[in-house]
Short mmCIF file of N, CA and C in Angstrom, two decimals:
data_model
loop_
_atom_site.label_atom_id
_atom_site.label_comp_id
_atom_site.label_asym_id
_atom_site.label_seq_id
_atom_site.Cartn_x
_atom_site.Cartn_y
_atom_site.Cartn_z
N MET A 1 0.82 -1.19 0.00
CA MET A 1 0.00 0.00 0.00
C MET A 1 0.88 1.27 0.00
N PHE A 2 1.93 1.27 0.82
CA PHE A 2 2.81 2.43 0.90
C PHE A 2 3.48 2.72 -0.45
N LEU A 3 3.89 1.67 -1.14
CA LEU A 3 4.56 1.86 -2.43
C LEU A 3 3.59 2.37 -3.49
N LEU A 4 2.35 1.92 -3.45
CA LEU A 4 1.34 2.44 -4.38
C LEU A 4 1.10 3.92 -4.11
N LEU A 5 0.98 4.29 -2.84
CA LEU A 5 0.78 5.69 -2.49
C LEU A 5 1.99 6.53 -2.87
N ALA A 6 3.19 5.97 -2.72
CA ALA A 6 4.41 6.67 -3.13
C ALA A 6 4.42 6.89 -4.63
N LEU A 7 4.00 5.89 -5.40
CA LEU A 7 3.90 6.02 -6.85
C LEU A 7 2.89 7.12 -7.21
N LEU A 8 1.75 7.11 -6.56
CA LEU A 8 0.70 8.10 -6.85
C LEU A 8 1.13 9.52 -6.48
N ILE A 9 1.83 9.67 -5.37
CA ILE A 9 2.28 11.02 -5.01
C ILE A 9 3.35 11.47 -6.00
N GLY A 10 4.10 10.54 -6.55
CA GLY A 10 5.04 10.86 -7.62
C GLY A 10 4.32 11.38 -8.85
N VAL A 11 3.18 10.78 -9.18
CA VAL A 11 2.38 11.26 -10.31
C VAL A 11 1.96 12.71 -10.07
N ILE A 12 1.60 13.02 -8.84
CA ILE A 12 1.23 14.41 -8.50
C ILE A 12 2.42 15.33 -8.72
N SER A 13 3.63 14.87 -8.37
CA SER A 13 4.83 15.67 -8.63
C SER A 13 5.02 15.93 -10.11
N GLY A 14 4.64 14.96 -10.93
CA GLY A 14 4.71 15.15 -12.37
C GLY A 14 3.74 16.19 -12.87
N LEU A 15 2.63 16.35 -12.18
CA LEU A 15 1.64 17.37 -12.55
C LEU A 15 2.07 18.75 -12.05
N ARG A 16 2.38 18.83 -10.76
CA ARG A 16 2.79 20.09 -10.12
C ARG A 16 3.93 19.78 -9.17
N THR A 17 5.09 20.29 -9.46
CA THR A 17 6.33 19.92 -8.77
C THR A 17 6.26 20.07 -7.26
N MET A 18 5.75 21.16 -6.75
CA MET A 18 5.81 21.43 -5.32
C MET A 18 4.56 21.00 -4.55
N THR A 19 3.51 20.62 -5.25
CA THR A 19 2.28 20.23 -4.55
C THR A 19 2.48 18.95 -3.76
N ALA A 20 3.17 17.97 -4.33
CA ALA A 20 3.37 16.69 -3.63
C ALA A 20 4.19 16.85 -2.35
N PRO A 21 5.38 17.50 -2.40
CA PRO A 21 6.11 17.63 -1.14
C PRO A 21 5.38 18.50 -0.12
N ALA A 22 4.61 19.48 -0.59
CA ALA A 22 3.84 20.30 0.35
C ALA A 22 2.80 19.44 1.07
N ALA A 23 2.08 18.62 0.33
CA ALA A 23 1.06 17.77 0.94
C ALA A 23 1.68 16.76 1.89
N VAL A 24 2.79 16.16 1.48
CA VAL A 24 3.45 15.16 2.32
C VAL A 24 4.00 15.82 3.60
N ALA A 25 4.57 17.00 3.46
CA ALA A 25 5.09 17.71 4.63
C ALA A 25 3.96 18.06 5.60
N TRP A 26 2.83 18.49 5.08
CA TRP A 26 1.68 18.78 5.95
C TRP A 26 1.22 17.51 6.65
N GLY A 27 1.14 16.40 5.92
CA GLY A 27 0.73 15.14 6.54
C GLY A 27 1.67 14.72 7.66
N ALA A 28 2.97 14.86 7.44
CA ALA A 28 3.95 14.51 8.48
C ALA A 28 3.86 15.47 9.66
N ALA A 29 3.75 16.77 9.38
CA ALA A 29 3.70 17.76 10.45
C ALA A 29 2.43 17.64 11.29
N LEU A 30 1.33 17.24 10.65
CA LEU A 30 0.07 17.09 11.37
C LEU A 30 -0.06 15.75 12.08
N GLY A 31 0.94 14.89 11.91
CA GLY A 31 0.94 13.61 12.59
C GLY A 31 0.09 12.54 11.92
N TRP A 32 -0.24 12.73 10.66
CA TRP A 32 -1.02 11.71 9.94
C TRP A 32 -0.20 10.45 9.76
N PHE A 33 1.12 10.60 9.68
CA PHE A 33 2.04 9.47 9.63
C PHE A 33 3.34 9.94 10.25
N ASP A 34 4.14 8.98 10.72
CA ASP A 34 5.34 9.31 11.49
C ASP A 34 6.61 9.05 10.70
N VAL A 35 7.38 10.11 10.50
CA VAL A 35 8.70 9.98 9.88
C VAL A 35 9.78 10.55 10.82
N SER A 36 9.44 10.74 12.08
CA SER A 36 10.33 11.41 13.02
C SER A 36 11.63 10.65 13.29
N GLN A 37 11.63 9.35 13.12
CA GLN A 37 12.84 8.56 13.38
C GLN A 37 13.51 8.12 12.09
N THR A 38 13.32 8.89 11.04
CA THR A 38 13.88 8.55 9.72
C THR A 38 14.78 9.70 9.25
N PRO A 39 15.56 9.47 8.21
CA PRO A 39 16.37 10.56 7.65
C PRO A 39 15.53 11.70 7.08
N LEU A 40 14.24 11.47 6.89
CA LEU A 40 13.36 12.51 6.35
C LEU A 40 12.50 13.16 7.43
N ALA A 41 12.97 13.12 8.67
CA ALA A 41 12.23 13.72 9.78
C ALA A 41 11.97 15.20 9.55
N PHE A 42 12.86 15.88 8.81
CA PHE A 42 12.68 17.31 8.56
C PHE A 42 11.37 17.61 7.83
N MET A 43 10.81 16.61 7.15
CA MET A 43 9.55 16.84 6.45
C MET A 43 8.41 17.11 7.43
N GLY A 44 8.57 16.71 8.67
CA GLY A 44 7.54 16.96 9.67
C GLY A 44 7.84 18.12 10.60
N TYR A 45 8.92 18.85 10.34
CA TYR A 45 9.27 19.99 11.19
C TYR A 45 8.24 21.11 11.03
N ARG A 46 8.24 22.02 11.96
CA ARG A 46 7.26 23.09 12.01
C ARG A 46 7.20 23.94 10.74
N TRP A 47 8.35 24.31 10.18
CA TRP A 47 8.38 25.25 9.06
C TRP A 47 8.37 24.58 7.69
N THR A 48 8.68 23.32 7.63
CA THR A 48 8.77 22.64 6.33
C THR A 48 7.48 22.72 5.52
N PRO A 49 6.31 22.40 6.11
CA PRO A 49 5.10 22.48 5.28
C PRO A 49 4.79 23.89 4.80
N TRP A 50 5.13 24.87 5.61
CA TRP A 50 4.87 26.27 5.20
C TRP A 50 5.76 26.66 4.02
N ILE A 51 7.01 26.25 4.07
CA ILE A 51 7.94 26.57 2.98
C ILE A 51 7.47 25.91 1.68
N PHE A 52 7.14 24.62 1.76
CA PHE A 52 6.66 23.93 0.56
C PHE A 52 5.32 24.49 0.08
N ALA A 53 4.46 24.89 1.01
CA ALA A 53 3.16 25.45 0.62
C ALA A 53 3.34 26.75 -0.15
N VAL A 54 4.24 27.61 0.30
CA VAL A 54 4.51 28.86 -0.42
C VAL A 54 5.05 28.55 -1.81
N LEU A 55 5.99 27.61 -1.89
CA LEU A 55 6.53 27.23 -3.20
C LEU A 55 5.45 26.66 -4.11
N ALA A 56 4.54 25.87 -3.54
CA ALA A 56 3.45 25.29 -4.34
C ALA A 56 2.51 26.38 -4.87
N ILE A 57 2.20 27.36 -4.04
CA ILE A 57 1.31 28.45 -4.47
C ILE A 57 1.99 29.27 -5.57
N VAL A 58 3.27 29.57 -5.39
CA VAL A 58 4.01 30.30 -6.43
C VAL A 58 3.99 29.51 -7.74
N GLU A 59 4.17 28.20 -7.64
CA GLU A 59 4.15 27.38 -8.85
C GLU A 59 2.79 27.39 -9.52
N LEU A 60 1.72 27.32 -8.73
CA LEU A 60 0.37 27.34 -9.31
C LEU A 60 0.12 28.64 -10.07
N ILE A 61 0.64 29.73 -9.55
CA ILE A 61 0.50 31.03 -10.24
C ILE A 61 1.39 31.08 -11.47
N ALA A 62 2.65 30.69 -11.32
CA ALA A 62 3.62 30.76 -12.43
C ALA A 62 3.21 29.86 -13.59
N ASP A 63 2.54 28.77 -13.29
CA ASP A 63 2.15 27.84 -14.35
C ASP A 63 1.17 28.48 -15.33
N GLN A 64 0.46 29.50 -14.90
CA GLN A 64 -0.52 30.15 -15.77
C GLN A 64 0.12 31.15 -16.73
N LEU A 65 1.38 31.47 -16.50
CA LEU A 65 2.06 32.46 -17.34
C LEU A 65 2.47 31.84 -18.67
N PRO A 66 2.31 32.60 -19.77
CA PRO A 66 2.68 32.05 -21.08
C PRO A 66 4.18 31.80 -21.23
N SER A 67 5.00 32.45 -20.43
CA SER A 67 6.45 32.28 -20.54
C SER A 67 6.97 31.06 -19.79
N THR A 68 6.10 30.33 -19.09
CA THR A 68 6.53 29.16 -18.33
C THR A 68 6.95 28.05 -19.31
N PRO A 69 8.17 27.51 -19.12
CA PRO A 69 8.65 26.47 -20.05
C PRO A 69 7.89 25.15 -19.88
N SER A 70 8.01 24.31 -20.86
CA SER A 70 7.39 22.98 -20.83
C SER A 70 7.92 22.17 -19.65
N ARG A 71 7.07 21.36 -19.10
CA ARG A 71 7.48 20.49 -18.00
C ARG A 71 8.46 19.42 -18.46
N LYS A 72 8.61 19.25 -19.77
CA LYS A 72 9.49 18.20 -20.30
C LYS A 72 10.90 18.68 -20.63
N VAL A 73 11.19 19.98 -20.43
CA VAL A 73 12.57 20.45 -20.63
C VAL A 73 13.40 19.92 -19.46
N PRO A 74 14.70 19.73 -19.65
CA PRO A 74 15.52 19.07 -18.61
C PRO A 74 15.40 19.66 -17.20
N MET A 75 15.42 20.97 -17.07
CA MET A 75 15.36 21.58 -15.73
C MET A 75 14.03 21.28 -15.04
N GLN A 76 12.93 21.46 -15.76
CA GLN A 76 11.61 21.21 -15.19
C GLN A 76 11.41 19.72 -14.91
N PHE A 77 11.83 18.89 -15.85
CA PHE A 77 11.67 17.45 -15.70
C PHE A 77 12.49 16.94 -14.51
N GLY A 78 13.72 17.42 -14.40
CA GLY A 78 14.57 17.02 -13.28
C GLY A 78 13.99 17.42 -11.93
N ALA A 79 13.43 18.62 -11.87
CA ALA A 79 12.81 19.07 -10.61
C ALA A 79 11.64 18.18 -10.23
N ARG A 80 10.87 17.74 -11.21
CA ARG A 80 9.73 16.87 -10.93
C ARG A 80 10.19 15.50 -10.44
N ILE A 81 11.30 15.01 -10.99
CA ILE A 81 11.83 13.73 -10.54
C ILE A 81 12.33 13.84 -9.09
N VAL A 82 13.05 14.91 -8.79
CA VAL A 82 13.54 15.12 -7.42
C VAL A 82 12.36 15.26 -6.45
N SER A 83 11.37 16.02 -6.85
CA SER A 83 10.19 16.22 -6.02
C SER A 83 9.46 14.89 -5.78
N GLY A 84 9.28 14.11 -6.84
CA GLY A 84 8.64 12.81 -6.70
C GLY A 84 9.44 11.87 -5.81
N ALA A 85 10.75 11.92 -5.95
CA ALA A 85 11.62 11.09 -5.11
C ALA A 85 11.47 11.47 -3.64
N LEU A 86 11.48 12.77 -3.35
CA LEU A 86 11.35 13.23 -1.96
C LEU A 86 9.99 12.86 -1.37
N ALA A 87 8.94 13.15 -2.11
CA ALA A 87 7.60 12.86 -1.60
C ALA A 87 7.37 11.36 -1.46
N GLY A 88 7.79 10.59 -2.46
CA GLY A 88 7.65 9.13 -2.39
C GLY A 88 8.47 8.52 -1.27
N ALA A 89 9.69 9.00 -1.11
CA ALA A 89 10.56 8.49 -0.04
C ALA A 89 9.98 8.80 1.32
N THR A 90 9.36 9.95 1.46
CA THR A 90 8.76 10.32 2.75
C THR A 90 7.61 9.38 3.09
N ILE A 91 6.76 9.11 2.11
CA ILE A 91 5.67 8.16 2.35
C ILE A 91 6.24 6.77 2.63
N GLY A 92 7.22 6.36 1.86
CA GLY A 92 7.85 5.07 2.09
C GLY A 92 8.51 4.97 3.45
N ALA A 93 9.14 6.07 3.90
CA ALA A 93 9.83 6.08 5.19
C ALA A 93 8.87 5.82 6.35
N ALA A 94 7.62 6.17 6.17
CA ALA A 94 6.63 5.95 7.23
C ALA A 94 6.43 4.46 7.52
N SER A 95 6.87 3.61 6.60
CA SER A 95 6.75 2.16 6.81
C SER A 95 8.09 1.45 6.61
N SER A 96 9.19 2.17 6.80
CA SER A 96 10.54 1.62 6.64
C SER A 96 10.83 1.18 5.21
N LEU A 97 10.20 1.82 4.25
CA LEU A 97 10.43 1.52 2.83
C LEU A 97 10.94 2.76 2.12
N LEU A 98 11.86 3.47 2.74
CA LEU A 98 12.34 4.74 2.21
C LEU A 98 12.84 4.59 0.77
N PHE A 99 13.73 3.65 0.51
CA PHE A 99 14.29 3.50 -0.83
C PHE A 99 13.23 3.05 -1.84
N GLY A 100 12.38 2.13 -1.45
CA GLY A 100 11.28 1.70 -2.32
C GLY A 100 10.35 2.84 -2.65
N GLY A 101 10.04 3.66 -1.64
CA GLY A 101 9.19 4.83 -1.86
C GLY A 101 9.85 5.83 -2.78
N LEU A 102 11.16 6.00 -2.64
CA LEU A 102 11.91 6.91 -3.50
C LEU A 102 11.80 6.46 -4.96
N ILE A 103 12.04 5.19 -5.22
CA ILE A 103 11.97 4.66 -6.59
C ILE A 103 10.54 4.79 -7.13
N ALA A 104 9.56 4.43 -6.32
CA ALA A 104 8.16 4.54 -6.75
C ALA A 104 7.81 6.00 -7.05
N GLY A 105 8.30 6.93 -6.23
CA GLY A 105 8.04 8.35 -6.47
C GLY A 105 8.65 8.84 -7.76
N VAL A 106 9.85 8.38 -8.08
CA VAL A 106 10.51 8.76 -9.34
C VAL A 106 9.71 8.23 -10.53
N ILE A 107 9.33 6.96 -10.47
CA ILE A 107 8.54 6.37 -11.56
C ILE A 107 7.23 7.13 -11.72
N GLY A 108 6.58 7.43 -10.61
CA GLY A 108 5.33 8.19 -10.67
C GLY A 108 5.53 9.57 -11.27
N ALA A 109 6.64 10.22 -10.94
CA ALA A 109 6.91 11.56 -11.48
C ALA A 109 7.07 11.52 -13.00
N VAL A 110 7.73 10.49 -13.50
CA VAL A 110 7.88 10.35 -14.95
C VAL A 110 6.51 10.13 -15.60
N ILE A 111 5.72 9.26 -15.01
CA ILE A 111 4.37 9.00 -15.53
C ILE A 111 3.54 10.28 -15.50
N GLY A 112 3.58 10.98 -14.37
CA GLY A 112 2.79 12.20 -14.22
C GLY A 112 3.24 13.32 -15.16
N THR A 113 4.55 13.41 -15.40
CA THR A 113 5.06 14.46 -16.28
C THR A 113 4.56 14.25 -17.70
N TYR A 114 4.78 13.07 -18.23
CA TYR A 114 4.38 12.80 -19.62
C TYR A 114 2.86 12.66 -19.76
N GLY A 115 2.25 11.95 -18.82
CA GLY A 115 0.79 11.78 -18.88
C GLY A 115 0.06 13.09 -18.66
N GLY A 116 0.55 13.90 -17.73
CA GLY A 116 -0.08 15.19 -17.47
C GLY A 116 0.04 16.13 -18.64
N ALA A 117 1.20 16.12 -19.29
CA ALA A 117 1.39 16.97 -20.47
C ALA A 117 0.45 16.56 -21.60
N ALA A 118 0.31 15.26 -21.81
CA ALA A 118 -0.57 14.77 -22.87
C ALA A 118 -2.03 15.09 -22.56
N ALA A 119 -2.44 14.86 -21.31
CA ALA A 119 -3.83 15.14 -20.93
C ALA A 119 -4.14 16.63 -21.03
N ARG A 120 -3.22 17.45 -20.56
CA ARG A 120 -3.45 18.89 -20.62
C ARG A 120 -3.52 19.38 -22.07
N SER A 121 -2.68 18.84 -22.94
CA SER A 121 -2.72 19.22 -24.35
C SER A 121 -4.08 18.89 -24.96
N ARG A 122 -4.57 17.69 -24.67
CA ARG A 122 -5.88 17.29 -25.20
C ARG A 122 -7.00 18.17 -24.65
N LEU A 123 -6.93 18.44 -23.34
CA LEU A 123 -7.95 19.31 -22.74
C LEU A 123 -7.91 20.71 -23.33
N ALA A 124 -6.71 21.25 -23.46
CA ALA A 124 -6.56 22.60 -24.01
C ALA A 124 -7.09 22.65 -25.45
N ALA A 125 -6.85 21.60 -26.21
CA ALA A 125 -7.35 21.56 -27.59
C ALA A 125 -8.88 21.51 -27.60
N SER A 126 -9.46 20.77 -26.68
CA SER A 126 -10.92 20.68 -26.66
C SER A 126 -11.57 21.97 -26.17
N PHE A 127 -10.90 22.70 -25.28
CA PHE A 127 -11.41 23.99 -24.81
C PHE A 127 -11.08 25.13 -25.78
N GLY A 128 -10.07 24.92 -26.60
CA GLY A 128 -9.63 25.96 -27.52
C GLY A 128 -8.67 26.94 -26.87
N LYS A 129 -8.35 26.74 -25.60
CA LYS A 129 -7.35 27.55 -24.90
C LYS A 129 -6.82 26.77 -23.70
N ASP A 130 -5.69 27.21 -23.18
CA ASP A 130 -4.98 26.44 -22.16
C ASP A 130 -5.48 26.68 -20.73
N LEU A 131 -5.98 27.86 -20.42
CA LEU A 131 -6.31 28.19 -19.02
C LEU A 131 -7.27 27.21 -18.36
N PRO A 132 -8.38 26.85 -18.99
CA PRO A 132 -9.26 25.89 -18.31
C PRO A 132 -8.58 24.55 -18.06
N ALA A 133 -7.78 24.10 -19.01
CA ALA A 133 -7.05 22.84 -18.83
C ALA A 133 -6.06 22.95 -17.68
N ALA A 134 -5.37 24.08 -17.58
CA ALA A 134 -4.41 24.29 -16.49
C ALA A 134 -5.11 24.29 -15.14
N LEU A 135 -6.25 24.93 -15.06
CA LEU A 135 -6.98 24.99 -13.79
C LEU A 135 -7.51 23.62 -13.38
N ILE A 136 -7.95 22.84 -14.36
CA ILE A 136 -8.39 21.47 -14.06
C ILE A 136 -7.20 20.65 -13.55
N GLU A 137 -6.05 20.80 -14.20
CA GLU A 137 -4.86 20.07 -13.76
C GLU A 137 -4.45 20.50 -12.35
N ASP A 138 -4.55 21.79 -12.05
CA ASP A 138 -4.26 22.28 -10.70
C ASP A 138 -5.17 21.60 -9.68
N ALA A 139 -6.46 21.57 -9.98
CA ALA A 139 -7.43 20.96 -9.05
C ALA A 139 -7.15 19.48 -8.85
N VAL A 140 -6.86 18.77 -9.93
CA VAL A 140 -6.55 17.34 -9.83
C VAL A 140 -5.32 17.13 -8.95
N ALA A 141 -4.30 17.97 -9.15
CA ALA A 141 -3.06 17.83 -8.38
C ALA A 141 -3.29 18.08 -6.89
N VAL A 142 -3.97 19.16 -6.57
CA VAL A 142 -4.17 19.52 -5.16
C VAL A 142 -5.09 18.51 -4.47
N ILE A 143 -6.23 18.22 -5.08
CA ILE A 143 -7.17 17.27 -4.47
C ILE A 143 -6.55 15.88 -4.39
N GLY A 144 -5.89 15.46 -5.46
CA GLY A 144 -5.23 14.16 -5.46
C GLY A 144 -4.18 14.05 -4.37
N ALA A 145 -3.36 15.09 -4.21
CA ALA A 145 -2.31 15.07 -3.18
C ALA A 145 -2.91 14.92 -1.79
N VAL A 146 -3.96 15.67 -1.52
CA VAL A 146 -4.61 15.58 -0.20
C VAL A 146 -5.18 14.18 0.05
N LEU A 147 -5.84 13.64 -0.96
CA LEU A 147 -6.43 12.29 -0.81
C LEU A 147 -5.35 11.22 -0.63
N ILE A 148 -4.27 11.34 -1.36
CA ILE A 148 -3.18 10.36 -1.24
C ILE A 148 -2.55 10.43 0.14
N VAL A 149 -2.23 11.64 0.60
CA VAL A 149 -1.59 11.79 1.91
C VAL A 149 -2.53 11.34 3.03
N ALA A 150 -3.82 11.63 2.88
CA ALA A 150 -4.80 11.20 3.91
C ALA A 150 -4.93 9.68 3.95
N ALA A 151 -4.59 8.99 2.86
CA ALA A 151 -4.71 7.54 2.82
C ALA A 151 -3.50 6.82 3.39
N VAL A 152 -2.42 7.54 3.68
CA VAL A 152 -1.22 6.88 4.25
C VAL A 152 -1.58 6.36 5.64
N PRO A 153 -1.44 5.04 5.84
CA PRO A 153 -1.85 4.48 7.15
C PRO A 153 -0.95 4.91 8.29
#
């Protein structure tokens, strides 16, 4: 179950880079799962969720700008992989599966990056513009992240 959730939170990282670590940090800080005795204990510290939340909000705004590069360029793609690895590893660490969670998060981030780009392109084409597709993707990422983190046993 933990590895599936790590994979899914990785998919969220592929959609929105900072949403997954923000959600995972909030889950750890609120005590929904315990990572305090792991190398990723910092994810549950007092300020970590706030820092990631600010970064996630900035990303949600920046994503709407026409000058924002494709998620598939090396810098953006790499950030999504790192984000998926961190979020997946944190979920995995809650059950002593840190490395497994890290790998699942990376795989999920790749799936989310390419799948999200394809889905958003199709949605944007059907709407005739990108903004509605971007807002739908934002909602899927935020709601999905909350549901995934809430499901961590």
